[in-house]
PDB file of C-alpha atoms in Angstrom:
ATOM      1  CA  MET A   6     123.664  58.889 141.306  1.00 82.00           C
ATOM      2  CA  SER A   7     127.170  57.944 142.428  1.00 96.00           C
ATOM      3  CA  ILE A   8     129.695  58.488 145.121  1.00 97.00           C
ATOM      4  CA  LEU A   9     131.536  61.210 145.100  1.00 98.00           C
ATOM      5  CA  SER A  10     135.611  60.451 144.824  1.00 98.00           C
ATOM      6  CA  ASP A  11     138.270  62.112 146.994  1.00 98.00           C
ATOM      7  CA  ALA A  12     138.975  64.082 144.065  1.00 98.00           C
ATOM      8  CA  GLU A  13     135.856  65.513 143.744  1.00 98.00           C
ATOM      9  CA  ILE A  14     135.162  66.123 146.855  1.00 98.00           C
ATOM     10  CA  LYS A  15     138.128  68.200 147.414  1.00 98.00           C
ATOM     11  CA  ARG A  16     137.320  69.831 143.832  1.00 98.00           C
ATOM     12  CA  LEU A  17     133.877  71.129 145.406  1.00 98.00           C
ATOM     13  CA  ALA A  18     135.378  71.525 148.684  1.00 98.00           C
ATOM     14  CA  LEU A  19     138.302  73.673 147.566  1.00 98.00           C
ATOM     15  CA  GLU A  20     135.925  75.519 144.248  1.00 97.00           C
ATOM     16  CA  ASP A  21     132.802  75.817 146.534  1.00 97.00           C
ATOM     17  CA  GLY A  22     133.151  75.405 149.311  1.00 97.00           C
ATOM     18  CA  MET A  23     131.389  72.655 150.258  1.00 98.00           C
ATOM     19  CA  ILE A  24     133.254  71.862 153.659  1.00 98.00           C
ATOM     20  CA  SER A  25     135.049  74.350 155.686  1.00 98.00           C
ATOM     21  CA  PRO A  26     137.513  74.367 157.335  1.00 98.00           C
ATOM     22  CA  PHE A  27     138.771  71.493 154.845  1.00 98.00           C
ATOM     23  CA  GLN A  28     141.486  68.874 155.538  1.00 98.00           C
ATOM     24  CA  ASP A  29     142.850  67.255 152.140  1.00 97.00           C
ATOM     25  CA  TYR A  30     143.647  64.257 153.568  1.00 97.00           C
ATOM     26  CA  LEU A  31     143.012  61.876 156.352  1.00 96.00           C
ATOM     27  CA  VAL A  32     144.595  63.257 160.039  1.00 97.00           C
ATOM     28  CA  SER A  33     145.373  60.580 162.055  1.00 97.00           C
ATOM     29  CA  GLU A  34     148.254  62.228 164.560  1.00 96.00           C
ATOM     30  CA  GLU A  35     148.688  65.614 166.164  1.00 94.00           C
ATOM     31  CA  ASN A  36     151.483  67.243 168.039  1.00 91.00           C
ATOM     32  CA  GLY A  37     152.942  63.148 167.819  1.00 93.00           C
ATOM     33  CA  GLN A  38     149.374  62.158 169.613  1.00 94.00           C
ATOM     34  CA  LYS A  39     147.621  59.385 167.848  1.00 96.00           C
ATOM     35  CA  ILE A  40     143.579  60.619 167.407  1.00 97.00           C
ATOM     36  CA  LEU A  41     140.413  59.669 165.924  1.00 97.00           C
ATOM     37  CA  SER A  42     140.695  60.484 162.358  1.00 97.00           C
ATOM     38  CA  TYR A  43     139.077  63.550 160.092  1.00 98.00           C
ATOM     39  CA  GLY A  44     139.284  65.170 157.102  1.00 98.00           C
ATOM     40  CA  LEU A  45     139.567  63.633 153.311  1.00 98.00           C
ATOM     41  CA  SER A  46     139.480  59.725 152.820  1.00 97.00           C
ATOM     42  CA  SER A  47     138.713  57.614 149.703  1.00 97.00           C
ATOM     43  CA  TYR A  48     135.155  58.237 149.336  1.00 97.00           C
ATOM     44  CA  GLY A  49     134.171  60.457 152.250  1.00 97.00           C
ATOM     45  CA  TYR A  50     134.937  63.064 154.586  1.00 98.00           C
ATOM     46  CA  ASP A  51     135.627  62.314 158.692  1.00 98.00           C
ATOM     47  CA  ILE A  52     133.819  65.546 160.394  1.00 98.00           C
ATOM     48  CA  ARG A  53     134.553  66.615 164.307  1.00 98.00           C
ATOM     49  CA  LEU A  54     133.168  67.083 167.091  1.00 97.00           C
ATOM     50  CA  SER A  55     133.417  70.536 168.357  1.00 98.00           C
ATOM     51  CA  PRO A  56     134.462  71.170 171.946  1.00 98.00           C
ATOM     52  CA  LYS A  57     131.804  73.881 172.599  1.00 96.00           C
ATOM     53  CA  GLN A  58     128.540  72.179 173.290  1.00 94.00           C
ATOM     54  CA  CYS A  59     127.613  68.425 174.373  1.00 96.00           C
ATOM     55  CA  LEU A  60     124.129  68.326 176.173  1.00 96.00           C
ATOM     56  CA  ILE A  61     123.173  65.069 177.264  1.00 94.00           C
ATOM     57  CA  PHE A  62     119.186  63.990 177.729  1.00 88.00           C
ATOM     58  CA  GLY A  63     118.629  63.388 181.269  1.00 74.00           C
ATOM     59  CA  ARG A  64     117.133  66.537 183.447  1.00 58.00           C
ATOM     60  CA  ILE A  65     113.583  65.110 183.503  1.00 61.00           C
ATOM     61  CA  GLN A  66     113.900  61.431 184.343  1.00 64.00           C
ATOM     62  CA  ALA A  67     109.592  61.051 183.599  1.00 65.00           C
ATOM     63  CA  GLY A  68     107.215  62.288 180.941  1.00 67.00           C
ATOM     64  CA  ASP A  69     107.757  62.489 176.907  1.00 77.00           C
ATOM     65  CA  CYS A  70     110.200  64.148 174.746  1.00 83.00           C
ATOM     66  CA  ASP A  71     108.596  65.515 171.862  1.00 85.00           C
ATOM     67  CA  PRO A  72     109.678  66.487 168.523  1.00 88.00           C
ATOM     68  CA  LYS A  73     106.850  68.684 167.713  1.00 89.00           C
ATOM     69  CA  ASN A  74     107.870  70.900 170.602  1.00 87.00           C
ATOM     70  CA  PHE A  75     110.997  70.376 172.373  1.00 87.00           C
ATOM     71  CA  ASP A  76     111.678  71.312 175.516  1.00 85.00           C
ATOM     72  CA  GLY A  77     115.445  72.195 175.858  1.00 84.00           C
ATOM     73  CA  ASP A  78     114.956  71.645 179.392  1.00 84.00           C
ATOM     74  CA  ILE A  79     115.788  68.621 179.496  1.00 86.00           C
ATOM     75  CA  LEU A  80     119.192  68.745 178.224  1.00 89.00           C
ATOM     76  CA  VAL A  81     122.115  69.218 180.754  1.00 90.00           C
ATOM     77  CA  PRO A  82     125.628  70.592 179.529  1.00 93.00           C
ATOM     78  CA  THR A  83     128.153  68.428 179.921  1.00 94.00           C
ATOM     79  CA  GLU A  84     131.776  69.625 180.831  1.00 96.00           C
ATOM     80  CA  LEU A  85     134.731  69.441 178.453  1.00 98.00           C
ATOM     81  CA  LEU A  86     137.247  67.642 180.150  1.00 98.00           C
ATOM     82  CA  LYS A  87     140.900  66.865 179.165  1.00 97.00           C
ATOM     83  CA  ASP A  88     143.984  64.849 179.761  1.00 96.00           C
ATOM     84  CA  ASP A  89     147.155  63.492 177.906  1.00 95.00           C
ATOM     85  CA  LYS A  90     144.703  61.801 175.404  1.00 95.00           C
ATOM     86  CA  GLY A  91     142.931  64.825 174.496  1.00 96.00           C
ATOM     87  CA  SER A  92     139.751  67.003 175.093  1.00 98.00           C
ATOM     88  CA  TYR A  93     136.240  64.373 175.548  1.00 98.00           C
ATOM     89  CA  PHE A  94     132.895  64.723 177.456  1.00 98.00           C
ATOM     90  CA  ILE A  95     131.467  61.495 178.775  1.00 96.00           C
ATOM     91  CA  LEU A  96     128.832  60.285 178.039  1.00 96.00           C
ATOM     92  CA  PRO A  97     126.946  57.797 180.848  1.00 94.00           C
ATOM     93  CA  PRO A  98     125.647  54.687 180.545  1.00 94.00           C
ATOM     94  CA  TYR A  99     123.095  54.068 177.721  1.00 93.00           C
ATOM     95  CA  GLY A 100     123.342  57.948 177.491  1.00 92.00           C
ATOM     96  CA  TYR A 101     122.653  60.239 174.538  1.00 93.00           C
ATOM     97  CA  CYS A 102     123.812  63.546 173.762  1.00 95.00           C
ATOM     98  CA  LEU A 103     123.695  66.079 170.852  1.00 96.00           C
ATOM     99  CA  GLY A 104     126.618  67.737 169.738  1.00 96.00           C
ATOM    100  CA  VAL A 105     127.871  69.997 167.075  1.00 97.00           C
ATOM    101  CA  ALA A 106     129.874  69.439 163.975  1.00 97.00           C
ATOM    102  CA  GLU A 107     133.419  71.524 163.762  1.00 98.00           C
ATOM    103  CA  GLU A 108     133.277  71.625 159.982  1.00 98.00           C
ATOM    104  CA  ARG A 109     130.288  73.806 158.230  1.00 98.00           C
ATOM    105  CA  LEU A 110     129.087  72.373 154.856  1.00 98.00           C
ATOM    106  CA  LYS A 111     127.466  74.037 151.789  1.00 98.00           C
ATOM    107  CA  LEU A 112     125.869  71.517 149.426  1.00 98.00           C
ATOM    108  CA  PRO A 113     125.604  72.063 145.745  1.00 97.00           C
ATOM    109  CA  ARG A 114     122.284  71.782 144.227  1.00 97.00           C
ATOM    110  CA  ASP A 115     123.118  68.168 142.728  1.00 97.00           C
ATOM    111  CA  VAL A 116     124.837  66.339 146.111  1.00 98.00           C
ATOM    112  CA  THR A 117     123.492  65.281 148.870  1.00 97.00           C
ATOM    113  CA  VAL A 118     125.296  63.740 152.365  1.00 97.00           C
ATOM    114  CA  VAL A 119     124.696  60.693 154.515  1.00 95.00           C
ATOM    115  CA  ALA A 120     126.316  60.015 157.702  1.00 93.00           C
ATOM    116  CA  VAL A 121     128.291  56.677 158.613  1.00 92.00           C
ATOM    117  CA  GLY A 122     129.566  55.773 161.827  1.00 89.00           C
ATOM    118  CA  LYS A 123     133.226  55.423 162.592  1.00 93.00           C
ATOM    119  CA  SER A 124     134.241  51.954 163.239  1.00 93.00           C
ATOM    120  CA  THR A 125     136.854  52.929 166.232  1.00 95.00           C
ATOM    121  CA  TYR A 126     133.605  54.514 167.892  1.00 96.00           C
ATOM    122  CA  ALA A 127     131.492  51.409 166.665  1.00 95.00           C
ATOM    123  CA  ARG A 128     133.480  48.898 168.427  1.00 95.00           C
ATOM    124  CA  SER A 129     133.731  50.773 171.734  1.00 96.00           C
ATOM    125  CA  GLY A 130     129.520  50.828 171.870  1.00 96.00           C
ATOM    126  CA  ILE A 131     128.639  54.598 170.133  1.00 96.00           C
ATOM    127  CA  MET A 132     126.416  55.246 167.709  1.00 95.00           C
ATOM    128  CA  VAL A 133     126.716  58.389 165.735  1.00 93.00           C
ATOM    129  CA  ASN A 134     123.113  59.511 164.103  1.00 85.00           C
ATOM    130  CA  ILE A 135     122.922  62.326 161.690  1.00 71.00           C
ATOM    131  CA  THR A 136     119.708  62.663 159.393  1.00 79.00           C
ATOM    132  CA  PRO A 137     121.020  63.170 155.788  1.00 89.00           C
ATOM    133  CA  ALA A 138     121.882  66.758 154.195  1.00 94.00           C
ATOM    134  CA  GLU A 139     120.016  67.471 151.395  1.00 96.00           C
ATOM    135  CA  ALA A 140     120.940  68.967 148.315  1.00 96.00           C
ATOM    136  CA  MET A 141     121.673  73.015 148.785  1.00 97.00           C
ATOM    137  CA  TRP A 142     121.422  72.669 152.625  1.00 97.00           C
ATOM    138  CA  GLU A 143     124.380  74.470 154.416  1.00 97.00           C
ATOM    139  CA  GLY A 144     125.688  75.428 158.217  1.00 97.00           C
ATOM    140  CA  TYR A 145     126.552  73.079 161.309  1.00 97.00           C
ATOM    141  CA  LEU A 146     125.210  69.631 161.576  1.00 95.00           C
ATOM    142  CA  THR A 147     123.497  68.839 165.128  1.00 95.00           C
ATOM    143  CA  LEU A 148     125.003  65.245 166.138  1.00 95.00           C
ATOM    144  CA  GLU A 149     123.202  62.545 167.960  1.00 94.00           C
ATOM    145  CA  ILE A 150     125.104  60.305 169.395  1.00 96.00           C
ATOM    146  CA  SER A 151     124.186  57.230 171.798  1.00 95.00           C
ATOM    147  CA  ASN A 152     126.152  55.002 174.206  1.00 96.00           C
ATOM    148  CA  CYS A 153     124.904  51.790 173.839  1.00 96.00           C
ATOM    149  CA  THR A 154     126.956  50.487 176.579  1.00 96.00           C
ATOM    150  CA  GLY A 155     126.630  50.212 180.028  1.00 96.00           C
ATOM    151  CA  LEU A 156     130.042  51.935 181.072  1.00 96.00           C
ATOM    152  CA  PHE A 157     130.842  55.395 180.878  1.00 96.00           C
ATOM    153  CA  ASN A 158     132.545  55.984 177.213  1.00 97.00           C
ATOM    154  CA  ARG A 159     134.485  59.085 176.028  1.00 97.00           C
ATOM    155  CA  ILE A 160     133.556  61.070 172.751  1.00 97.00           C
ATOM    156  CA  TYR A 161     136.759  63.170 172.178  1.00 98.00           C
ATOM    157  CA  ALA A 162     136.352  66.689 170.850  1.00 98.00           C
ATOM    158  CA  ASN A 163     137.817  68.092 167.869  1.00 97.00           C
ATOM    159  CA  GLU A 164     138.628  64.170 166.578  1.00 98.00           C
ATOM    160  CA  GLY A 165     136.575  62.642 164.071  1.00 97.00           C
ATOM    161  CA  VAL A 166     133.328  61.615 164.833  1.00 97.00           C
ATOM    162  CA  THR A 167     131.183  59.977 162.139  1.00 96.00           C
ATOM    163  CA  GLN A 168     132.114  59.802 158.308  1.00 96.00           C
ATOM    164  CA  LEU A 169     130.204  61.833 155.527  1.00 97.00           C
ATOM    165  CA  LEU A 170     129.181  60.255 152.194  1.00 97.00           C
ATOM    166  CA  PHE A 171     128.467  62.518 149.213  1.00 98.00           C
ATOM    167  CA  PHE A 172     126.075  61.428 146.453  1.00 97.00           C
ATOM    168  CA  GLN A 173     125.713  63.468 143.477  1.00 97.00           C
ATOM    169  CA  GLY A 174     122.871  62.888 140.433  1.00 95.00           C
ATOM    170  CA  ASN A 175     121.015  64.974 138.189  1.00 95.00           C
ATOM    171  CA  PRO A 176     120.401  68.130 139.970  1.00 94.00           C
ATOM    172  CA  CYS A 177     116.939  68.634 141.929  1.00 92.00           C
ATOM    173  CA  GLU A 178     113.839  70.715 140.853  1.00 94.00           C
ATOM    174  CA  VAL A 179     113.217  71.448 144.442  1.00 92.00           C
ATOM    175  CA  SER A 180     116.379  71.612 146.770  1.00 90.00           C
ATOM    176  CA  TYR A 181     116.292  72.160 150.645  1.00 89.00           C
ATOM    177  CA  GLN A 182     116.945  75.602 150.615  1.00 94.00           C
ATOM    178  CA  ASP A 183     114.475  76.484 147.711  1.00 91.00           C
ATOM    179  CA  ARG A 184     111.633  74.584 150.070  1.00 94.00           C
ATOM    180  CA  LYS A 185     113.133  76.790 152.731  1.00 92.00           C
ATOM    181  CA  GLY A 186     113.955  73.670 155.052  1.00 92.00           C
ATOM    182  CA  LYS A 187     113.116  74.460 158.846  1.00 91.00           C
ATOM    183  CA  TYR A 188     117.011  73.532 159.637  1.00 92.00           C
ATOM    184  CA  GLN A 189     118.928  75.631 157.089  1.00 91.00           C
ATOM    185  CA  ASN A 190     121.785  77.734 158.041  1.00 93.00           C
ATOM    186  CA  GLN A 191     122.213  76.109 161.524  1.00 91.00           C
ATOM    187  CA  LEU A 192     124.840  78.171 163.610  1.00 90.00           C
ATOM    188  CA  GLN A 193     127.688  76.118 165.315  1.00 94.00           C
ATOM    189  CA  GLU A 194     125.273  75.269 167.991  1.00 93.00           C
ATOM    190  CA  VAL A 195     123.011  72.582 168.769  1.00 93.00           C
ATOM    191  CA  VAL A 196     119.702  72.941 167.114  1.00 91.00           C
ATOM    192  CA  TYR A 197     116.635  71.392 168.582  1.00 88.00           C
ATOM    193  CA  SER A 198     113.964  69.373 167.044  1.00 89.00           C
ATOM    194  CA  LYS A 199     111.318  71.409 165.076  1.00 87.00           C
ATOM    195  CA  ALA A 200     107.695  70.685 163.951  1.00 81.00           C
TER     196      ALA A 200
END
């Protein structure tokens, strides 16, 4: 198994629709304004946080969160704000939210994706965690974002939020699609945990 290079990612995106929409270089400025980069890098692809939805854990301050029977009422929609630096959501101190990616993935049978954090966010106390997307998974990733600081923290929409690393190996015998994985074909909205 090896990590895919920019040329290989580009080929799979353009020929097979692996990433859509696809940006074939790293965008770090738009309309003369610096942004958190997104697009193709040397050995990965930085995806963006969609402005459509950001749900913060916090409606219930007691009890438990059950991943086998998730109660969406514990999530609070947060407002998309805007100023001269861009559009953003505010994540409260030690807060945790669910968002969704702007890009859609459609993975081939021999490619699996792992997400890693972006250093700019990590240096601000923000951790982005998504589980691997396995071979033949497709849809919009639900993003889990945590504020590890005692400060309010901005999460910028339409800008890079996490980097995806693509690993290619021999084609698997049973893909995520073959086994009818429960998170297959996610729409561009937050998908809660399922048993």
